XYZ file of C-alpha atoms in Angstrom:
657
model
C -9.875 -28.057 7.923
C -13.674 -28.436 7.556
C -15.426 -25.108 8.284
C -17.928 -25.310 11.144
C -21.373 -23.694 10.912
C -23.761 -23.006 13.793
C -27.477 -22.995 12.800
C -29.787 -21.337 15.364
C -33.512 -21.722 14.564
C -36.543 -22.774 16.582
C -37.990 -24.764 13.663
C -36.876 -28.398 13.676
C -37.713 -28.639 9.976
C -35.462 -25.682 9.121
C -32.622 -26.992 11.292
C -32.740 -30.457 9.707
C -33.044 -29.055 6.164
C -30.129 -26.625 6.532
C -27.975 -29.204 8.309
C -28.512 -31.656 5.458
C -27.686 -29.181 2.681
C -24.734 -27.560 4.481
C -23.250 -30.947 5.378
C -23.569 -32.049 1.750
C -21.643 -28.888 0.784
C -18.734 -29.843 3.046
C -19.569 -27.985 6.290
C -19.541 -29.387 9.820
C -22.943 -28.357 11.210
C -24.110 -27.764 14.784
C -27.789 -26.904 15.383
C -29.492 -25.089 18.279
C -33.130 -24.194 18.952
C -32.613 -21.436 21.556
C -30.353 -18.500 22.354
C -29.148 -20.203 25.522
C -28.042 -23.297 23.596
C -26.372 -21.092 20.988
C -24.358 -19.254 23.649
C -23.193 -22.574 25.116
C -22.141 -23.825 21.650
C -20.241 -20.594 20.909
C -18.418 -20.828 24.230
C -17.415 -24.433 23.593
C -16.218 -24.285 19.964
C -15.041 -21.980 17.191
C -17.271 -21.499 14.151
C -16.667 -20.154 10.665
C -20.290 -18.983 10.245
C -23.495 -18.517 12.248
C -26.926 -18.849 10.586
C -29.250 -17.077 13.016
C -33.051 -16.760 13.198
C -34.535 -13.504 14.520
C -37.508 -14.742 16.525
C -36.454 -17.409 19.041
C -38.324 -18.855 22.057
C -36.059 -17.197 24.640
C -35.345 -13.862 22.967
C -34.350 -11.826 19.939
C -31.634 -13.225 17.693
C -30.373 -9.709 17.012
C -29.444 -9.433 20.699
C -27.103 -12.392 20.215
C -25.737 -10.767 17.051
C -25.016 -7.582 19.014
C -23.173 -9.590 21.688
C -21.075 -11.306 19.023
C -20.115 -7.969 17.493
C -19.200 -6.493 20.893
C -16.890 -9.415 21.783
C -13.368 -8.986 20.290
C -13.112 -12.768 19.824
C -16.221 -12.941 17.595
C -16.432 -9.396 16.223
C -15.569 -10.519 12.670
C -17.411 -13.889 12.771
C -19.704 -14.009 9.686
C -23.398 -14.045 10.648
C -26.263 -14.731 8.228
C -29.698 -13.757 9.535
C -32.482 -16.139 8.431
C -36.001 -15.014 9.220
C -39.583 -15.228 8.100
C -40.208 -11.666 9.263
C -41.581 -9.686 6.326
C -40.997 -6.245 7.802
C -38.194 -4.340 6.105
C -37.386 -2.607 9.390
C -36.378 -5.964 10.934
C -34.028 -6.624 8.030
C -32.581 -3.111 8.352
C -32.210 -3.567 12.116
C -30.267 -6.799 11.639
C -27.986 -5.392 8.974
C -27.269 -2.235 10.970
C -26.409 -4.339 14.005
C -23.721 -6.068 11.975
C -25.207 -9.025 10.094
C -23.195 -9.978 6.997
C -26.334 -11.097 5.175
C -30.084 -11.421 5.715
C -32.088 -14.150 3.979
C -35.853 -14.317 4.175
C -38.046 -17.383 4.578
C -39.126 -19.358 2.641
C -35.566 -19.756 1.426
C -33.854 -21.629 -1.349
C -31.391 -24.098 0.251
C -28.976 -23.764 -2.680
C -29.025 -19.976 -2.249
C -28.266 -20.273 1.489
C -25.438 -22.727 0.801
C -23.914 -20.422 -1.810
C -24.111 -17.433 0.527
C -22.543 -19.547 3.283
C -19.669 -20.524 0.996
C -19.121 -16.898 -0.014
C -19.108 -15.578 3.564
C -16.757 -18.293 4.832
C -14.399 -17.938 1.863
C -14.235 -14.159 2.349
C -12.799 -14.665 5.863
C -10.159 -17.168 4.738
C -6.728 -16.148 3.435
C -6.172 -17.328 -0.124
C -3.346 -19.653 0.925
C -5.695 -21.485 3.320
C -8.318 -22.314 0.691
C -8.240 -25.757 -0.843
C -7.988 -26.011 -4.631
C -11.381 -27.085 -5.967
C -12.549 -28.687 -9.220
C -15.982 -27.823 -10.619
C -17.616 -30.314 -13.029
C -20.534 -28.940 -15.076
C -22.367 -31.615 -17.087
C -26.044 -32.392 -17.620
C -25.347 -36.126 -17.775
C -25.691 -37.360 -14.195
C -23.949 -40.651 -15.047
C -20.822 -39.089 -16.539
C -20.800 -36.240 -14.023
C -20.791 -38.471 -10.953
C -18.336 -40.970 -12.464
C -15.830 -38.263 -13.357
C -16.254 -36.580 -9.936
C -15.595 -39.933 -8.218
C -12.374 -40.429 -10.224
C -11.179 -36.925 -9.316
C -11.957 -37.444 -5.623
C -10.108 -40.770 -5.713
C -7.072 -38.800 -6.974
C -7.270 -36.566 -3.878
C -9.082 -33.570 -5.351
C -12.020 -31.650 -3.862
C -14.937 -31.641 -6.319
C -18.330 -29.955 -6.683
C -20.786 -30.636 -9.512
C -23.479 -28.729 -11.388
C -26.080 -29.920 -13.883
C -26.364 -26.760 -15.998
C -24.522 -23.576 -16.896
C -26.455 -21.244 -14.576
C -25.875 -23.493 -11.566
C -22.228 -23.893 -12.548
C -21.640 -20.132 -12.738
C -23.289 -19.648 -9.344
C -21.107 -22.365 -7.804
C -18.019 -20.884 -9.419
C -18.834 -17.464 -7.974
C -19.364 -18.906 -4.497
C -16.457 -21.368 -4.357
C -13.922 -19.957 -6.850
C -12.635 -23.262 -8.235
C -9.115 -23.837 -9.487
C -10.420 -25.780 -12.503
C -13.793 -25.886 -14.250
C -14.560 -28.891 -16.459
C -17.473 -27.797 -18.669
C -19.601 -29.859 -21.042
C -19.992 -28.354 -24.519
C -23.765 -28.934 -24.700
C -25.777 -27.790 -21.670
C -29.387 -26.761 -21.144
C -29.744 -22.994 -20.920
C -26.294 -21.402 -20.968
C -24.065 -23.592 -23.165
C -20.517 -24.622 -22.260
C -18.688 -22.157 -24.515
C -20.693 -19.280 -23.013
C -19.896 -20.496 -19.497
C -16.176 -20.426 -20.306
C -16.406 -16.949 -21.849
C -18.153 -15.617 -18.745
C -15.548 -17.148 -16.485
C -12.818 -15.544 -18.573
C -14.489 -12.118 -18.415
C -15.116 -12.267 -14.667
C -12.505 -10.278 -12.722
C -12.437 -12.910 -9.958
C -12.580 -16.166 -11.902
C -10.415 -15.283 -14.881
C -7.619 -17.367 -13.286
C -9.837 -20.470 -13.151
C -8.482 -23.003 -15.645
C -11.152 -24.339 -18.027
C -11.417 -27.705 -19.803
C -14.138 -28.181 -22.412
C -15.800 -31.599 -22.584
C -17.551 -32.817 -25.724
C -18.812 -35.995 -27.321
C -18.332 -34.503 -30.794
C -15.431 -35.477 -33.037
C -15.798 -32.444 -35.350
C -12.349 -31.218 -36.500
C -13.030 -27.597 -35.482
C -14.252 -28.429 -31.950
C -10.872 -27.823 -30.300
C -10.407 -24.549 -32.173
C -13.804 -23.297 -30.975
C -12.915 -24.264 -27.391
C -9.633 -22.338 -27.479
C -11.283 -19.303 -29.079
C -13.787 -19.238 -26.206
C -10.876 -19.084 -23.720
C -10.563 -22.739 -22.676
C -7.172 -23.973 -21.497
C -7.742 -27.441 -22.907
C -10.054 -29.796 -24.706
C -11.232 -33.311 -23.761
C -13.463 -35.795 -25.533
C -15.730 -37.832 -23.317
C -14.429 -41.043 -24.871
C -10.882 -40.317 -23.669
C -9.435 -42.649 -21.076
C -10.536 -41.419 -17.646
C -6.985 -41.597 -16.262
C -5.765 -39.157 -18.934
C -8.570 -36.718 -18.115
C -7.783 -36.870 -14.381
C -4.094 -36.226 -15.076
C -4.973 -33.191 -17.205
C -7.106 -31.745 -14.409
C -4.400 -32.433 -11.801
C -1.849 -30.556 -13.897
C -4.138 -27.538 -14.166
C -4.716 -27.571 -10.387
C -0.959 -27.488 -9.743
C -0.600 -24.604 -12.187
C -3.364 -22.662 -10.406
C -1.651 -23.176 -7.050
C 1.701 -22.100 -8.473
C 0.094 -18.900 -9.803
C -1.035 -17.948 -6.294
C -4.718 -18.855 -6.484
C -7.645 -16.543 -7.076
C -7.751 -12.779 -6.508
C -9.640 -11.359 -3.536
C -12.687 -9.682 -5.092
C -16.427 -10.112 -5.656
C -17.708 -12.115 -8.597
C -20.248 -10.950 -11.153
C -21.932 -14.375 -11.127
C -22.882 -14.653 -7.436
C -26.419 -15.169 -6.098
C -28.793 -12.338 -6.993
C -30.941 -10.280 -4.622
C -34.113 -8.688 -6.069
C -35.938 -5.827 -4.318
C -39.691 -5.809 -5.069
C -41.456 -2.559 -4.129
C -45.210 -3.219 -4.032
C -48.134 -2.706 -1.617
C -49.641 -6.116 -2.443
C -47.819 -8.812 -0.372
C -49.083 -11.589 -2.659
C -47.237 -10.335 -5.772
C -43.689 -10.320 -4.283
C -44.337 -13.734 -2.740
C -45.584 -15.227 -6.017
C -42.664 -13.697 -7.908
C -40.204 -14.870 -5.253
C -41.398 -18.457 -5.531
C -40.722 -18.352 -9.275
C -37.348 -16.568 -9.101
C -36.066 -18.862 -6.368
C -35.477 -21.491 -9.031
C -32.996 -19.070 -10.638
C -31.021 -18.752 -7.409
C -32.531 -15.336 -6.621
C -33.866 -14.031 -3.313
C -36.659 -11.465 -3.316
C -37.006 -8.739 -0.672
C -40.428 -7.115 -0.355
C -40.796 -3.421 0.504
C -44.320 -2.012 0.880
C -43.407 1.614 0.202
C -40.788 3.773 -1.431
C -39.614 4.928 2.006
C -38.970 1.327 3.097
C -37.130 0.629 -0.136
C -34.767 3.601 0.263
C -34.133 2.660 3.900
C -33.211 -0.871 2.848
C -30.958 0.280 -0.014
C -28.974 2.338 2.475
C -27.835 -0.835 4.293
C -28.030 -3.696 1.765
C -26.961 -3.946 -1.865
C -29.384 -5.464 -4.371
C -28.898 -6.682 -7.930
C -32.203 -5.497 -9.415
C -35.371 -3.596 -8.471
C -39.004 -4.173 -9.485
C -41.159 -1.111 -8.737
C -44.944 -0.668 -8.851
C -45.728 2.963 -9.716
C -48.888 2.840 -7.537
C -46.946 2.039 -4.355
C -47.938 3.935 -1.192
C -45.901 6.285 0.955
C -43.248 7.895 -1.170
C -44.786 7.624 -4.630
C -43.500 5.200 -7.242
C -42.335 7.907 -9.661
C -40.543 9.792 -6.859
C -38.943 6.549 -5.642
C -37.699 5.780 -9.153
C -36.258 9.284 -9.530
C -34.522 9.076 -6.120
C -32.906 5.776 -7.051
C -31.802 6.838 -10.514
C -30.417 10.156 -9.267
C -28.294 8.536 -6.553
C -24.669 7.806 -7.560
C -24.751 4.721 -5.327
C -27.938 3.201 -6.816
C -28.417 4.581 -10.327
C -26.681 1.624 -12.006
C -29.025 -0.958 -10.395
C -31.345 -2.373 -13.126
C -34.904 -1.206 -12.436
C -38.114 -2.560 -13.984
C -41.417 -0.752 -13.542
C -44.269 -3.234 -13.019
C -47.806 -2.278 -13.990
C -51.225 -3.904 -14.138
C -51.017 -3.984 -17.919
C -48.365 -3.561 -20.555
C -49.699 -0.309 -21.948
C -47.979 2.191 -24.169
C -48.313 4.750 -21.364
C -46.417 2.471 -18.949
C -43.558 2.064 -21.378
C -43.336 5.829 -21.921
C -43.458 6.438 -18.161
C -40.602 4.019 -17.565
C -38.458 5.866 -20.101
C -39.346 9.290 -18.674
C -38.444 8.195 -15.138
C -35.094 6.707 -16.154
C -36.134 3.084 -15.539
C -34.509 0.295 -17.545
C -37.808 -1.156 -18.758
C -41.297 -2.255 -17.760
C -43.131 -5.550 -17.266
C -46.799 -6.529 -16.724
C -47.842 -7.894 -13.325
C -51.043 -9.560 -14.479
C -49.562 -11.630 -17.305
C -47.315 -14.659 -17.454
C -44.587 -14.528 -14.809
C -42.206 -15.883 -17.436
C -42.308 -12.477 -19.158
C -41.165 -10.715 -15.975
C -38.581 -13.412 -15.342
C -37.216 -13.202 -18.897
C -36.967 -9.414 -18.851
C -35.335 -9.436 -15.443
C -32.785 -12.030 -16.577
C -32.054 -9.954 -19.674
C -31.405 -6.896 -17.496
C -29.118 -8.889 -15.197
C -27.174 -10.245 -18.173
C -26.786 -6.745 -19.569
C -25.673 -5.453 -16.175
C -23.171 -8.297 -15.991
C -21.781 -7.361 -19.404
C -21.585 -3.711 -18.369
C -19.753 -4.759 -15.218
C -17.303 -6.841 -17.213
C -16.628 -3.970 -19.621
C -16.270 -1.535 -16.721
C -13.857 -3.874 -14.944
C -11.775 -4.217 -18.089
C -11.798 -0.450 -18.608
C -10.788 0.178 -14.984
C -8.006 -2.366 -15.305
C -6.798 -0.659 -18.481
C -6.966 2.729 -16.755
C -4.966 1.363 -13.817
C -2.356 0.040 -16.235
C -2.228 3.387 -18.022
C -1.969 5.294 -14.740
C 0.786 2.965 -13.574
C 2.647 3.415 -16.848
C 2.200 7.187 -16.665
C 3.423 7.186 -13.072
C 6.462 5.144 -14.030
C 7.212 7.498 -16.936
C 6.861 10.522 -14.659
C 9.110 8.933 -12.057
C 11.686 8.105 -14.730
C 11.563 11.638 -16.117
C 11.884 13.059 -12.614
C 14.846 10.808 -11.870
C 16.515 11.785 -15.154
C 15.909 15.493 -14.462
C 17.289 15.120 -10.956
C 20.355 13.267 -12.238
C 20.919 15.971 -14.865
C 20.581 18.678 -12.206
C 23.009 16.885 -9.906
C 25.476 16.493 -12.767
C 25.150 20.191 -13.575
C 25.594 21.172 -9.933
C 28.621 18.915 -9.615
C 30.147 20.425 -12.764
C 29.532 23.955 -11.490
C 30.957 23.034 -8.100
C 34.123 21.705 -9.703
C 34.349 24.855 -11.852
C 34.004 27.001 -8.734
C 36.677 24.968 -6.952
C 38.984 25.264 -9.947
C 38.397 29.027 -10.102
C 39.025 29.373 -6.362
C 42.247 27.401 -6.618
C 43.401 29.271 -9.740
C 42.523 32.718 -8.391
C 44.208 32.052 -5.064
C 47.285 30.631 -6.768
C 47.543 33.537 -9.204
C 47.174 36.129 -6.434
C 50.317 34.922 -4.675
C 52.730 36.425 -7.262
C 51.476 40.052 -7.047
C 51.147 39.697 -3.293
C 54.778 38.573 -3.012
C 55.747 41.660 -5.053
C 53.707 43.892 -2.737
C 55.269 42.370 0.373
C 58.792 42.442 -1.108
C 58.685 46.065 -2.271
C 57.130 47.256 0.999
C 59.925 45.475 2.910
C 62.587 47.070 0.614
C 60.967 50.470 1.052
C 61.045 50.069 4.805
C 64.706 48.982 4.829
C 66.076 51.542 2.323
C 63.892 54.601 2.786
C 62.565 54.460 6.333
C 64.767 57.369 7.526
C 63.234 59.585 4.846
C 59.684 58.943 6.122
C 58.093 60.698 9.027
C 56.213 58.802 11.731
C 52.947 58.810 9.830
C 54.580 57.489 6.638
C 56.305 54.705 8.585
C 52.938 53.790 10.177
C 51.322 53.575 6.731
C 54.161 51.394 5.492
C 53.788 49.078 8.495
C 50.108 48.733 7.849
C 50.785 47.764 4.226
C 53.243 45.105 5.349
C 50.830 43.651 7.924
C 47.966 43.645 5.406
C 50.131 41.830 2.849
C 51.045 39.232 5.461
C 47.377 38.763 6.420
C 46.428 38.533 2.752
C 49.087 35.877 2.220
C 47.750 33.829 5.114
C 44.213 34.113 3.732
C 45.294 32.988 0.270
C 47.134 30.008 1.724
C 44.001 29.104 3.690
C 41.866 29.300 0.543
C 44.318 27.111 -1.329
C 44.241 24.627 1.536
C 40.413 24.554 1.427
C 40.455 24.022 -2.348
C 43.036 21.206 -2.057
C 40.812 19.447 0.493
C 38.003 19.137 -2.056
C 40.277 18.031 -4.904
C 41.665 14.578 -5.531
C 40.602 11.160 -4.253
C 40.497 10.008 -0.657
C 43.301 7.603 0.130
C 41.832 5.504 2.933
C 44.104 3.582 5.274
C 44.317 2.804 9.009
C 45.061 5.995 10.989
C 45.952 6.279 14.698
C 44.404 9.584 15.776
C 45.952 9.246 19.248
C 49.498 9.226 17.837
C 48.673 11.942 15.294
C 47.165 14.207 17.986
C 50.271 13.747 20.119
C 52.513 14.876 17.239
C 50.386 17.979 16.597
C 50.419 18.825 20.316
C 54.253 18.595 20.411
C 54.515 20.992 17.435
C 52.242 23.468 19.214
C 54.387 23.269 22.361
C 57.521 23.972 20.337
C 55.848 27.059 18.871
C 54.760 28.330 22.322
C 57.179 26.864 24.881
C 56.080 29.206 27.663
C 52.448 28.004 27.774
C 51.161 25.844 30.643
C 48.895 23.444 28.770
C 47.846 19.990 30.015
C 46.719 17.822 27.073
C 45.097 14.436 27.774
C 44.885 12.145 24.739
C 43.005 8.846 25.013
C 44.882 5.882 23.535
C 43.575 3.620 20.766
C 41.671 6.178 18.691
C 42.013 4.208 15.487
C 40.052 5.075 12.328
C 40.116 4.293 8.615
C 40.580 7.426 6.509
C 42.900 9.758 4.606
C 45.870 10.459 6.886
C 46.866 13.723 5.154
C 43.378 15.219 5.497
C 42.814 13.976 9.043
C 46.130 15.588 10.008
C 44.685 18.929 8.783
C 41.603 18.321 10.967
C 43.714 17.856 14.096
C 45.978 20.810 13.295
C 42.939 23.096 13.053
C 40.978 21.745 16.039
C 43.950 21.445 18.420
C 45.332 24.745 17.113
C 41.999 26.431 17.949
C 42.020 24.847 21.411
C 45.478 26.336 22.048
C 44.569 29.682 20.482
C 41.259 30.304 22.237
C 42.624 29.252 25.659
C 45.628 31.601 25.469
C 44.249 33.895 28.204
C 43.894 31.070 30.721
C 46.611 30.618 33.299
C 45.941 26.876 33.397
C 44.802 25.218 30.192
C 43.249 21.761 29.890
C 42.700 20.059 26.519
C 41.138 16.605 26.134
C 41.151 14.351 23.045
C 39.011 11.202 23.387
C 35.959 9.333 22.036
C 32.545 8.450 23.485
C 29.603 6.218 22.476
C 26.483 8.174 21.516
C 23.328 6.513 20.120
C 25.391 3.459 19.165
C 27.949 5.576 17.295
C 31.563 6.424 18.175
C 31.991 10.195 18.512
C 35.414 11.846 18.768
C 35.855 14.874 21.046
C 38.395 17.697 21.344
C 37.557 19.894 24.346
C 39.208 22.909 25.966
C 38.498 25.323 28.806
C 39.140 28.461 26.743
C 37.023 31.377 25.576
C 34.118 29.314 24.236
C 31.353 31.045 22.279
C 27.628 31.793 22.295
C 25.654 28.797 21.000
C 23.196 31.204 19.366
C 25.937 31.818 16.792
C 26.781 28.130 16.277
C 25.170 28.006 12.801
C 27.909 30.371 11.545
C 30.755 28.385 13.058
C 31.702 26.203 10.066
C 31.095 28.774 7.317
C 33.979 30.221 5.328
C 35.168 33.641 6.552
C 32.894 33.376 9.611
C 34.480 34.533 12.890
C 32.807 34.531 16.303
C 35.525 36.607 17.959
C 37.154 39.916 17.074
C 40.422 39.698 15.152
C 41.954 42.009 17.766
C 41.297 39.303 20.381
C 42.222 36.202 18.380
C 43.916 36.116 15.014
C 42.698 33.889 12.183
C 41.424 33.684 8.629
C 37.945 32.193 9.270
C 38.745 29.300 6.905
C 40.014 26.620 9.281
C 36.700 25.220 10.541
C 35.199 25.338 7.029
C 38.139 23.177 5.913
C 37.588 20.783 8.821
C 33.893 20.371 7.965
C 34.730 19.701 4.298
C 37.171 16.944 5.285
C 34.759 15.292 7.742
C 31.946 15.373 5.171
C 34.180 13.828 2.514
C 34.748 10.955 4.935
C 30.971 10.553 5.351
C 30.923 11.929 8.878
C 29.370 14.817 10.812
C 30.836 17.589 12.956
C 29.249 19.918 15.473
C 30.237 21.923 18.553
C 29.037 22.658 22.082
C 30.264 25.655 24.073
C 29.653 28.116 26.860
C 31.149 31.639 26.797
C 34.325 31.880 28.955
C 34.063 28.189 29.928
C 35.407 26.441 26.864
C 34.303 24.620 23.743
C 33.967 20.980 22.663
C 34.148 19.909 19.019
C 32.576 16.524 18.228
C 32.805 14.577 14.970
C 32.132 11.117 13.561
C 34.173 9.097 11.081
C 32.316 6.060 9.686
C 34.533 2.990 9.566
C 34.541 2.157 5.833
C 37.470 -0.201 5.844
C 37.433 -2.808 3.034
C 36.171 -6.306 3.887
C 38.761 -8.794 5.049
């Protein structure tokens, strides 16, 4: 889809000039001379970019910018302000209102086109951008012929006549493939390829080196520079087109270019000087290099501008008014946000004192204002190249640091995982040791306990008449304690057995199992009036032996803690809760205080006096262990003297059919 650009400017010359250059760059252009016409155009169509003048016949262009930013439909629409206003405060006002860029008049059309490409591309997702081929060659005949062949093969193509122009186009359009001539005016082809390779954005751009030379080491030099391939200009054109097409497909398969800012984009130069003629004269000369100059008449204006707009270099006259030149230089070089911007001090003459002053103030160099502008231009370009190299090195260092941090993070995560696994293994081993000790100790205690119970029973049978009432009471207490101790040991052994061995999962009918347990309880207490309601179809998949222990304990508790009720009701069923099946066993017995519920499933924890209800305090701990081994949960709800409800889940982990 061709991106649409709206140009709003009251100058017919500007509108026609921008429309011509933007259309040649592949944009669909609509022009307007007034704010009213611009509003009508914006209401009628969608645009990828607005180029907007400040001073218009029917109002202030910044008012339209503010309206665009306030409307949710156009709040992120890129807007480039284009104005002949020289006042820095107008530029600051536009940028603070939300302009994405601000270009002063007179402008360089190529610069505006490049900025337009950059702003539009920044709003497009990578997948939506069309793969582009850049051809850089100083031979107009070969350049246009090759571009025509590539377009005939269905590829989008842009061309450049020298290395500087090619790097600027690459930064703005991020091509999939760059075809670069070996010999170029200015920056040669091998240097162009090296810079593309070092750029953090364009390092994925595939590069083909073109040459008319047949020297045997030409291909080796191309590959050493970072080229992906090598073509002689006398090769058949169809072969060259096929090579480019293959590289385009590879670029698309790799996911296209990264989303970042290039080091080779258009440059913005801030000139701080009281004399308006000097920045204008310098700007006219630097415009040929694709640079835009911004004039600030004082140090205060310069700092205000830097707060809202990034620049690539600064030229500072030490005799500037307002905030003095030396103080301005110190402010810039002491700011973490600005200190890396290359700064040249400009003076009326290239004196030794000026050079010393530039060093003392932390500037990056000095240049004479009254000499040949080529000296200033050359020194500025040298600073920009050095800054570019510093940026490339910094980007590589940051990338290396990110890799090292990632590797360190992965090592730390691995070490943490290994330590956690070792801790879990140790805990599991200790748990099994504790279980084995519990089982062994409980098992070994049964023999002396049987002796204690047996001898106390023999003593009672054979020597009871010889004991007085107190002695017989003591003997009875010993017998009852031995019996209680035996029950406790059996409970501990039962708890230990629950945690030992593998689960044997199979289909289990809890309804049938609960009915069998209820019948056994009725046989043990035939005189009780208990009404038990068991819902049918309570099927689960689990270990039948262990689930039988669960029902014995839960139904046994329901019978035990409702013993003082004349009419007892017990319910066994299941409900749906938060999309999960929950089993319930409820009674209308003694219940308990929910403030003590956290103790309910602990070993040896009892919520009632042993004089009121007998028990070992192990049963519910055993039940919880069994439910947890099945991957479920258990909890209880109760009210004192109104009954208790035990609820548990059993995940259905039956094997696939």
